[in-house]
Short mmCIF file of C-alpha atoms and ligand atoms in Angstrom, two decimals:
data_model
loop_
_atom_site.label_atom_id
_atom_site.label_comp_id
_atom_site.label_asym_id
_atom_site.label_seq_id
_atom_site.Cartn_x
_atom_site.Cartn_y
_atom_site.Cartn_z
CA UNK F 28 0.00 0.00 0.00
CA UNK F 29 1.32 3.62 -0.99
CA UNK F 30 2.58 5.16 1.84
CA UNK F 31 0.06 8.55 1.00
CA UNK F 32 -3.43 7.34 0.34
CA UNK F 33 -5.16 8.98 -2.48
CA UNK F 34 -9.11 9.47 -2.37
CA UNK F 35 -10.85 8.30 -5.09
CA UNK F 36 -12.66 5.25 -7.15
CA UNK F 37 -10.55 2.71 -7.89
CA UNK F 38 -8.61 2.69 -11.54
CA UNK F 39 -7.25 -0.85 -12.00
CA UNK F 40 -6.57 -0.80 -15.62
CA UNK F 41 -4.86 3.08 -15.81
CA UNK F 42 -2.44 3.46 -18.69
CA UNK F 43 1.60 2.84 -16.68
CA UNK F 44 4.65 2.40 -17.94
CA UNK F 45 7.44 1.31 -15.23
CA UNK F 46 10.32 4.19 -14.85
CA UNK F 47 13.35 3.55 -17.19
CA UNK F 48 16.56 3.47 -16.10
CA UNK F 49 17.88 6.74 -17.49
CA UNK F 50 18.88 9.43 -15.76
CA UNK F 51 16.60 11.96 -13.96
CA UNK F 52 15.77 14.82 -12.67
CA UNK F 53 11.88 14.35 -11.63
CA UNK F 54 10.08 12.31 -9.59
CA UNK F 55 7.62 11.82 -13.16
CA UNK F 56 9.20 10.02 -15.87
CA UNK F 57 7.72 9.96 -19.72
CA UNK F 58 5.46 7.24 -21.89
CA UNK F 59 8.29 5.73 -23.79
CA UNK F 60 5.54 5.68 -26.69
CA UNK F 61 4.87 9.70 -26.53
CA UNK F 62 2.89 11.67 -27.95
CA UNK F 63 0.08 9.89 -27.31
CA UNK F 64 -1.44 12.29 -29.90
CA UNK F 65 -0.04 13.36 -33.34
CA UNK F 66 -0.63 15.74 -35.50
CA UNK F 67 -3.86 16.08 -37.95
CA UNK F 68 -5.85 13.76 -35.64
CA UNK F 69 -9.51 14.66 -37.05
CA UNK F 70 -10.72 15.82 -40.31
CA UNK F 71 -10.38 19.56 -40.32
CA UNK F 72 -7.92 19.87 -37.18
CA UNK F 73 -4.46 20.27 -37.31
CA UNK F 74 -3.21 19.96 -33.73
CA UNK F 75 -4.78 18.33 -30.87
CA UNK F 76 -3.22 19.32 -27.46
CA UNK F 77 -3.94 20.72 -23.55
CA UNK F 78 -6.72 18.28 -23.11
CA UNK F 79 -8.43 16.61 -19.70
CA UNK F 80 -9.81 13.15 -19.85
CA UNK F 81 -11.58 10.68 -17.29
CA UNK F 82 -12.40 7.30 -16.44
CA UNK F 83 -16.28 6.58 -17.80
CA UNK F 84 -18.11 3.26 -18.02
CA UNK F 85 -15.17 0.95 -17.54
CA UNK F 86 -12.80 2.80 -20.88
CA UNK F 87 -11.83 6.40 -20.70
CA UNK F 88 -13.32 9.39 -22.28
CA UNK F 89 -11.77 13.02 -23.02
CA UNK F 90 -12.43 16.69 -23.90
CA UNK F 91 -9.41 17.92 -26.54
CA UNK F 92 -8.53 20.86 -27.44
CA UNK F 93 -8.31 20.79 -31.46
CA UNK F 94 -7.04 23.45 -33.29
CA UNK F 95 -8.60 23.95 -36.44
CA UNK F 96 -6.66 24.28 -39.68
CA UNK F 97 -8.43 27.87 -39.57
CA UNK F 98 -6.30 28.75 -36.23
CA UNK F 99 -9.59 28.52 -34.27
CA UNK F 100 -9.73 26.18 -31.43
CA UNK F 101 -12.74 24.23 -29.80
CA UNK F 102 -13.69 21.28 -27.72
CA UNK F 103 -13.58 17.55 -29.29
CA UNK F 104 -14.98 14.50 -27.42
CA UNK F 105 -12.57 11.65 -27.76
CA UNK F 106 -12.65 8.36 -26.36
CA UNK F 107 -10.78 5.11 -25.64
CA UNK F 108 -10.09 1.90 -24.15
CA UNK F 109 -7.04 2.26 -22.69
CA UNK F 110 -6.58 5.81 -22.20
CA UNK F 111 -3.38 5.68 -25.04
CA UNK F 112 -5.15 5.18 -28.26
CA UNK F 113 -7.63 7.39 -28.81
CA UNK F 114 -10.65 7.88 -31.28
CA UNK F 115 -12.35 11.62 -31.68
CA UNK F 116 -15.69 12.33 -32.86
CA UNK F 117 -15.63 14.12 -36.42
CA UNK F 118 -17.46 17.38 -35.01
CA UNK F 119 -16.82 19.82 -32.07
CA UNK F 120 -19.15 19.62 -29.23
CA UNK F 121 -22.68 20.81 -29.72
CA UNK F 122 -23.26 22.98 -26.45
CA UNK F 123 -26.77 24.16 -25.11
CA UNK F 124 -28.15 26.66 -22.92
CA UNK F 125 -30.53 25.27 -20.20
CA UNK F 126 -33.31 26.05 -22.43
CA UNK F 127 -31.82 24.00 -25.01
CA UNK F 128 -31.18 25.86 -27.08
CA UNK F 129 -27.40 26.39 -29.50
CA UNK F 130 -25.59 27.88 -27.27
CA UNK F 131 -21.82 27.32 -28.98
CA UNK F 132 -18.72 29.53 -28.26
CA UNK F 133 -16.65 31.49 -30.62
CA UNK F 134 -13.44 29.59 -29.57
CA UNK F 135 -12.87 27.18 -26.42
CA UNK F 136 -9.34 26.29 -25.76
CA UNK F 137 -7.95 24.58 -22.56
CA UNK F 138 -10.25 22.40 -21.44
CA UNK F 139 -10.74 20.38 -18.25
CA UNK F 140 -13.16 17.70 -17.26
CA UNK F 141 -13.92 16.91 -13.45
CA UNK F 142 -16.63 14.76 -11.88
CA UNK F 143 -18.11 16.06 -8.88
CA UNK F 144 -21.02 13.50 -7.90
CA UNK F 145 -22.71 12.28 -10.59
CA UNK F 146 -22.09 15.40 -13.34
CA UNK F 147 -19.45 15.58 -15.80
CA UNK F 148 -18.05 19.53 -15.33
CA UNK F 149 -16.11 21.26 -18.70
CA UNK F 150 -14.26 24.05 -17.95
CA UNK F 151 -12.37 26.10 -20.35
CA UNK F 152 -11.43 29.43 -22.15
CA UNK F 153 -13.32 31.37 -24.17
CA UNK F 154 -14.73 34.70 -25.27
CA UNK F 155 -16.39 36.82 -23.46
CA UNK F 156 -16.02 39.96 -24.56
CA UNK F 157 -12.07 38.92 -24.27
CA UNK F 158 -10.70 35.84 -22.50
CA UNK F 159 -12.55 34.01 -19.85
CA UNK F 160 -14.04 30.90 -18.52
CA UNK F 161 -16.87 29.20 -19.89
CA UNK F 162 -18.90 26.04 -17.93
CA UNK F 163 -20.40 23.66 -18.79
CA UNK F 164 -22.22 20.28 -17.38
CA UNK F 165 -23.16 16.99 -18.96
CA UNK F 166 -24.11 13.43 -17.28
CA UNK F 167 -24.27 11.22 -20.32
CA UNK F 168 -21.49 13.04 -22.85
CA UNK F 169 -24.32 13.66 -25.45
CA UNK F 170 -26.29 16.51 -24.51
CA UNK F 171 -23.58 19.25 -22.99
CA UNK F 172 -25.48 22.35 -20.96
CA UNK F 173 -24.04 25.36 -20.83
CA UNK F 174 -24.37 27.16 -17.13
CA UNK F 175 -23.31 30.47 -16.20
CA UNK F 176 -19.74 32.36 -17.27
CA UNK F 177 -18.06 32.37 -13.41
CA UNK F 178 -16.15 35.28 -13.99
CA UNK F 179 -15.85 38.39 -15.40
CA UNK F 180 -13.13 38.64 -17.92
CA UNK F 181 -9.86 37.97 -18.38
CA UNK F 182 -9.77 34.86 -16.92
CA UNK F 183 -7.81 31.18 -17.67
CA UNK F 184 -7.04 27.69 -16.96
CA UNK F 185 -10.22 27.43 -14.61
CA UNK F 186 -10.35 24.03 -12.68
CA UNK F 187 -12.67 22.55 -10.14
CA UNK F 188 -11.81 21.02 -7.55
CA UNK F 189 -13.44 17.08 -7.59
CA UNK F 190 -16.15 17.32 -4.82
CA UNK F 191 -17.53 20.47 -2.91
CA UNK F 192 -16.00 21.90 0.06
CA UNK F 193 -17.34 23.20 3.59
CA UNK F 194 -20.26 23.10 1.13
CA UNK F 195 -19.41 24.74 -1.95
CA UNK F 196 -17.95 24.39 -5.21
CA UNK F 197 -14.55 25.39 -5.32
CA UNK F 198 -12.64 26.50 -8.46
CA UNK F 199 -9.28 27.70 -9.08
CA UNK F 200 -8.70 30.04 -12.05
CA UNK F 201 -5.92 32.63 -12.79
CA UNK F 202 -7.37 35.90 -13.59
CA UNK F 203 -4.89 37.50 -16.97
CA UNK F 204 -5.23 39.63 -19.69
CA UNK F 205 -6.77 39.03 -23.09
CA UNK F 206 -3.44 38.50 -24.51
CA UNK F 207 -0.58 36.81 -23.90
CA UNK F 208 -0.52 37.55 -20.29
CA UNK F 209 2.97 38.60 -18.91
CA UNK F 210 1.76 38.16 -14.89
CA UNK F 211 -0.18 35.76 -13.55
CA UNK F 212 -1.18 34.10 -9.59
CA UNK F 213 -3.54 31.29 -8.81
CA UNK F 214 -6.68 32.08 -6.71
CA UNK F 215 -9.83 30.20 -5.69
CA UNK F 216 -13.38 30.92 -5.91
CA UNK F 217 -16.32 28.80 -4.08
CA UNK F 218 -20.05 28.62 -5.43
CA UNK F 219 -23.04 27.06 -3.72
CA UNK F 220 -24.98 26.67 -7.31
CA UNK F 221 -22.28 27.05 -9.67
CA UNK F 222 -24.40 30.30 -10.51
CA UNK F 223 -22.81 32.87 -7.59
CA UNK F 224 -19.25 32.93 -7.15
CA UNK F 225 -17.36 34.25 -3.88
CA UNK F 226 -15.15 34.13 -1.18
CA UNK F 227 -12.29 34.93 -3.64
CA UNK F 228 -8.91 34.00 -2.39
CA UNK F 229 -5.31 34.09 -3.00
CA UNK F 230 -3.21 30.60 -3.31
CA UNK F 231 -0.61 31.42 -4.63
CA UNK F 232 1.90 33.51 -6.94
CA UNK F 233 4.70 32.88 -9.60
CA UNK F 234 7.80 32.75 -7.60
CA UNK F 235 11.70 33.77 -7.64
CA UNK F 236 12.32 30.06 -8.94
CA UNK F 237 13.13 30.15 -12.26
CA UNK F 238 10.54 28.15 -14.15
CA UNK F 239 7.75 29.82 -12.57
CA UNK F 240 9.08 33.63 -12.81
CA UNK F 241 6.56 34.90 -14.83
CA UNK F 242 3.05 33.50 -14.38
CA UNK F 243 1.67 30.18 -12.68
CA UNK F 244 -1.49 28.94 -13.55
CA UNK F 245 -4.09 25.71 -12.64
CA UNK F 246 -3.52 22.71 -14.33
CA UNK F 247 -5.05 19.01 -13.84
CA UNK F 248 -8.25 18.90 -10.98
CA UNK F 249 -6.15 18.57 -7.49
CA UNK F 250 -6.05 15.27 -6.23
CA UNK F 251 -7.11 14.17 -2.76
CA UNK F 252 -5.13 12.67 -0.63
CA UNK F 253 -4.14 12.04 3.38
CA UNK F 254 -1.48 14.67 2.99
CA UNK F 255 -3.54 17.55 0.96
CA UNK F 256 -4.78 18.19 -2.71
CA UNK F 257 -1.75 17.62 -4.87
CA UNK F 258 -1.60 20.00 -7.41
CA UNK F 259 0.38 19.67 -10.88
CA UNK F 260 0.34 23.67 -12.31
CA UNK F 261 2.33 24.74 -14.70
CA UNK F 262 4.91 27.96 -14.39
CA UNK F 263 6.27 30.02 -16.98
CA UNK F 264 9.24 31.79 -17.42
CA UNK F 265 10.56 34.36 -20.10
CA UNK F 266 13.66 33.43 -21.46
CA UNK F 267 15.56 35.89 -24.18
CA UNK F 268 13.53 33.54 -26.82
CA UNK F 269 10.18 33.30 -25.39
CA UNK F 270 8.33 31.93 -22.91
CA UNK F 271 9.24 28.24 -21.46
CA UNK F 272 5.99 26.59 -19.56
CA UNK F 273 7.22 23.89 -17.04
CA UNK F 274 4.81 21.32 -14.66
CA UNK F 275 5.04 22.26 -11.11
CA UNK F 276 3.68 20.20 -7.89
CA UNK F 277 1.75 21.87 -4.85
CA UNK F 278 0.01 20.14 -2.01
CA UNK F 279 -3.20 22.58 -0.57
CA UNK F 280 -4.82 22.06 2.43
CA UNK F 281 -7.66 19.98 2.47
CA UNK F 282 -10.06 21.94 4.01
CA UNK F 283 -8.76 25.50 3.61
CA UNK F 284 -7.38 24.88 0.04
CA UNK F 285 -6.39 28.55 -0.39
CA UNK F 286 -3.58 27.75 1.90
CA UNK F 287 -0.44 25.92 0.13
CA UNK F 288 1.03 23.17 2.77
CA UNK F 289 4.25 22.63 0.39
CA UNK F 290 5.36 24.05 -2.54
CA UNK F 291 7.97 22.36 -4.65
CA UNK F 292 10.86 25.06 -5.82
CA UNK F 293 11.62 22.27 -8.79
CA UNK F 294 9.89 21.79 -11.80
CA UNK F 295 8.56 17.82 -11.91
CA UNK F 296 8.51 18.57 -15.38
CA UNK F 297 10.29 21.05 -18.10
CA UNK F 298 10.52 20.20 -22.38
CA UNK F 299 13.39 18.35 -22.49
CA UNK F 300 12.01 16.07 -25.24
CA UNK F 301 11.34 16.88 -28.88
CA UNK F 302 7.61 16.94 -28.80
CA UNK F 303 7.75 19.73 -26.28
CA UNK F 304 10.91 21.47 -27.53
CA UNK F 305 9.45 21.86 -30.88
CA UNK F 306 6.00 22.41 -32.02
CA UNK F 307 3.62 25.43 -32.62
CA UNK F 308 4.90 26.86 -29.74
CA UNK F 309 8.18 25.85 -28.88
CA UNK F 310 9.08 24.47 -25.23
CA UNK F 311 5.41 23.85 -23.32
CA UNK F 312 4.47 21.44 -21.20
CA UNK F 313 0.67 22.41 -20.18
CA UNK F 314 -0.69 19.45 -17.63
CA UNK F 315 -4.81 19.73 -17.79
CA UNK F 316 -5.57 16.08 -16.39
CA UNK F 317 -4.36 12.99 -14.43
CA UNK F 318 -5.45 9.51 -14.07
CA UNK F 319 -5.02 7.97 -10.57
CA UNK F 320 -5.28 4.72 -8.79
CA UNK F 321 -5.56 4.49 -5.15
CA UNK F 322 -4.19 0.83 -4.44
CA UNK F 323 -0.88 1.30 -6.33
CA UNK F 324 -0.67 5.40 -5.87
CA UNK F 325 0.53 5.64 -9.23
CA UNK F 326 -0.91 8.96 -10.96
CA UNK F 327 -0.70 9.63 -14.89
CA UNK F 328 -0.33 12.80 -15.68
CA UNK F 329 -1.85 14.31 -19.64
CA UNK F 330 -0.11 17.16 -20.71
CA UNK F 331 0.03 19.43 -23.52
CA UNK F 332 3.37 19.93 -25.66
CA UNK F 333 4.18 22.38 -27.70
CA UNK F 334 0.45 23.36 -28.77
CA UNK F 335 0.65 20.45 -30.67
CA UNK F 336 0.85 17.46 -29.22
CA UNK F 337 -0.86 15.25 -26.00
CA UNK F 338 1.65 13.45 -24.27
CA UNK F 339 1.60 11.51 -21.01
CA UNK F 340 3.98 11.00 -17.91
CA UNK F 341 3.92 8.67 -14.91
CA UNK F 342 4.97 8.55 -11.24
CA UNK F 343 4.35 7.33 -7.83
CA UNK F 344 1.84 8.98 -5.27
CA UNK F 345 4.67 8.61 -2.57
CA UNK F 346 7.60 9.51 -4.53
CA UNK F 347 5.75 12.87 -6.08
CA UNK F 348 4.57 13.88 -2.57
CA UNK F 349 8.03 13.05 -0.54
CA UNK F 350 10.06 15.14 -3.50
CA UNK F 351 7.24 18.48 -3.63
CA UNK F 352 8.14 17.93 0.82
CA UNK F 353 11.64 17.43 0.11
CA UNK F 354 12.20 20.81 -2.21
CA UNK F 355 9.73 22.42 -0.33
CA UNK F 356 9.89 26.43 -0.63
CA UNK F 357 6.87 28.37 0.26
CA UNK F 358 6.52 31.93 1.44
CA UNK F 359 4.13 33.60 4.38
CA UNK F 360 1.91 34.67 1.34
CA UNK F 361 1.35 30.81 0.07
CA UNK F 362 0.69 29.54 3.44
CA UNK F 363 -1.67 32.05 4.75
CA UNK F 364 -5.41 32.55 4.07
CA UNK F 365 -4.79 34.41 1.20
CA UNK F 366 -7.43 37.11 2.06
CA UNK F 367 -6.58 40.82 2.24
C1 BMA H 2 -1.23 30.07 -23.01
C2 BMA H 2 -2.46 29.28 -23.40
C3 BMA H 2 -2.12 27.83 -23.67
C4 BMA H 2 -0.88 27.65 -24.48
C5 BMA H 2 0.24 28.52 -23.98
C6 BMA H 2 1.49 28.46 -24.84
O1 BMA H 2 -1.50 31.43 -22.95
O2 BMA H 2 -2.99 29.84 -24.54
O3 BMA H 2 -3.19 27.27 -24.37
O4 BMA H 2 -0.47 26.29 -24.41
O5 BMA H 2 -0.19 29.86 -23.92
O6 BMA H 2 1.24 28.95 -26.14
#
């Protein structure tokens, strides 16, 4: 039995890969096989890439960002057996508001999937009179309702947290620009209805480590376990050629998630690898989802490369958690409330 116990269903037959004996830096190592999506995956879509998926029925199931030959992006249901070979469906999501009726977005990029009970929650970027987060629910991945925008604008990489807390729903988002966004600091927002969002707080900011200089932002749904929602973010930094996006780990209090317990000053993950060197966007690595298995604690993380690629990386519960401990570095402003 893993050492840190991880709360949730069981997931016997997750994708894994043991750790090859090569040298390291990381406590995650890479799918020898990656990417675990190429390019020109559907009919009309150049680039699939920053994408969430989920256990469902027994097989997996995923929302994908696909860039369309036309530059725009939207949301593309995908599903598979094992989680590594994936089929899409030939047209974006159909969304509806809860009238029924069209209810589609200009663009969606970014998205993320979480369960909380027995709803399927899509969260992801859109317009809104500039960047923001759209919602949206489904229970059976065929009809897909639209609720309320959260936030005002300029908003990204919303996430939910995967059941309420003290109550309410909790989501993390990173409040930007429209743009490119040269700052950027995680914060939290709790909902009773998913309608009316609140108690804003701080979690935390980018940091005087390296990779995470310039912006940090919310990446796969935290994970619960007996020492804190582990978080995998990702943190960007501007180097003389642009900006490099690296996965960092964070473990939040369970209760009081606004307040970071530990705070790894290492990257678990940076492009090091063609697929994210060299792409679209050169030198991403964009985590939006994990698979996770209580019994064995080992955790698969999806991540983005390169806006172009999906690409997938393993590790162990206990060896994730005792490394983010190990290189711990947090500041008063991470550990505190984060309400001024
Ligand atoms: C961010 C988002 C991501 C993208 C990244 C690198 O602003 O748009 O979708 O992966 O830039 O281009």
């Amino acid at each position: 039995m893993p050492k840190y116990q991880i709360y949730a269903p069981a997931l016997d037959n997750m994708p894994w890969q043991d750790r090859p004996d090569e040298p390291s830096n990381s406590p995650l190592w890479r799918w020898s096989e990656n990417p675990v999506i190429n390019r020109n995956p559907i009919k009309g879509v150049a680039r699939i890439f920053n994408s969430a998926v989920m256990p469902y029925e027994g097989k997996y199931i995923g929302v994908f960002r696909g860039e369309q030959c036309d530059g725009v992006s939207f949301i593309y249901l995908g599903r598979s057996e094992d989680g590594l070979h994936w089929e899409f469906e030939p047209e974006k999501i159909h969304f509806v508001d809860e009238n029924g009726k069209d209810f589609q977005p200009i663009y969606a990029y970014d998205p993320r999937l979480v369960k909380i009970e027995d709803t399927y929650y899509i969260m992801w970027c859109q317009d809104f009179y500039g960047a923001a987060i759209g919602l949206a629910k489904t229970q059976d991945f065929k009809t897909f309702t639209r609720v309320e925008n959260p936030f005002l604008p300029f908003n990204r990489n919303a996430v939910l947290f995967p059941r309420k807390i003290g109550g309410n729903f909790v989501m993390l988002s990173r409040p930007s620009d429209s743009g490119h966004t040269p700052f950027g600091d995680i914060f939290l927002s709790e909902s009773p209805d998913l309608k009316y969002w609140g108690k804003h707080r701080h979690v935390m900011s980018r940091s005087s480590n390296w990779w995470e200089g310039l912006k940090i932002g919310g990446g796969a749904a935290p994970i619960e376990t007996s020492e804190g929602w582990l978080l995998f973010y990702h943190g960007v930094c501007q180097t003389c050629n642009g900006y490099v996006y690296s996965i960092g780990g964070a473990i939040l209090d369970i209760d009081e998630p606004s307040k970071v317990k530990y705070r790894c000053a290492n990257w678990l993950l940076t492009p090091e690898k063609w697929y994210e060197e060299r792409g679209f966007v050169d030198n991403v690595t964009f985590p939006c989802a994990t698979l996770h298995d209580p019994a064995t604690g080992r955790i698969a993380v999806y991540y983005g490369c390169a806006d172009t690629y999906v690409s997938l990386a393993f590790g162990y519960v206990d060896e994730i958690i005792d490394y983010i401990k190990a290189n711990n570095r947090t500041t008063w402003d991470d550990t505190d409330l984060g309400r001024r």
